[in-house]
């Protein structure tokens, strides 16, 4: 779980940087995808314990 967090946050940074040059609706879509990814990481971590 902890090893995957930096990658997830770097992806979020890329999404934020890309959304600055794109429209706002793209940012909301990307942010929702990022939240889903965090939930998947959390469930995966619970499954490994």
Tab-separated table of C-alpha atoms in Angstrom:
chain	number	residue	atom	x	y	z
A	1	UNK	CA	0.000	0.000	0.000
A	2	UNK	CA	2.655	2.513	1.055
A	3	UNK	CA	4.804	1.666	-1.935
A	4	UNK	CA	1.938	2.445	-4.301
A	5	UNK	CA	1.087	5.802	-2.723
A	6	UNK	CA	3.962	7.851	-4.246
A	7	UNK	CA	3.054	6.542	-7.697
A	8	UNK	CA	-0.599	7.422	-7.154
A	9	UNK	CA	0.279	10.941	-6.010
A	10	UNK	CA	2.645	11.442	-8.938
A	11	UNK	CA	-0.230	10.439	-11.207
A	12	UNK	CA	-2.440	12.974	-9.437
A	13	UNK	CA	0.206	15.651	-9.994
A	14	UNK	CA	0.309	14.813	-13.701
A	15	UNK	CA	-3.497	14.979	-13.818
A	16	UNK	CA	-3.501	18.385	-12.111
A	17	UNK	CA	-0.817	19.721	-14.423
A	18	UNK	CA	-2.651	18.446	-17.492
A	19	UNK	CA	-5.990	19.800	-16.286
A	20	UNK	CA	-4.535	23.296	-15.995
A	21	UNK	CA	-4.166	23.360	-19.774
A	22	UNK	CA	-7.386	21.446	-20.388
A	23	UNK	CA	-10.982	22.225	-19.512
A	24	UNK	CA	-12.462	21.826	-16.037
A	25	UNK	CA	-14.724	18.899	-16.846
A	26	UNK	CA	-11.661	16.819	-17.712
A	27	UNK	CA	-10.256	17.540	-14.261
A	28	UNK	CA	-13.398	16.285	-12.529
A	29	UNK	CA	-13.347	13.078	-14.576
A	30	UNK	CA	-9.660	12.527	-13.829
A	31	UNK	CA	-10.119	13.319	-10.136
A	32	UNK	CA	-12.959	10.805	-9.846
A	33	UNK	CA	-10.777	8.186	-11.545
A	34	UNK	CA	-8.023	8.980	-9.046
A	35	UNK	CA	-10.426	8.524	-6.117
A	36	UNK	CA	-11.485	5.151	-7.538
A	37	UNK	CA	-7.813	4.193	-7.829
A	38	UNK	CA	-7.196	5.078	-4.179
A	39	UNK	CA	-10.208	2.986	-3.153
A	40	UNK	CA	-8.859	0.063	-5.182
A	41	UNK	CA	-5.452	0.427	-3.499
A	42	UNK	CA	-7.118	0.476	-0.083
A	43	UNK	CA	-9.147	-2.659	-0.808
A	44	UNK	CA	-6.057	-4.394	-2.189
A	45	UNK	CA	-4.135	-3.530	0.998
A	46	UNK	CA	-6.949	-4.932	3.147
A	47	UNK	CA	-6.952	-8.137	1.108
A	48	UNK	CA	-3.224	-8.666	1.666
A	49	UNK	CA	-3.486	-8.340	5.447
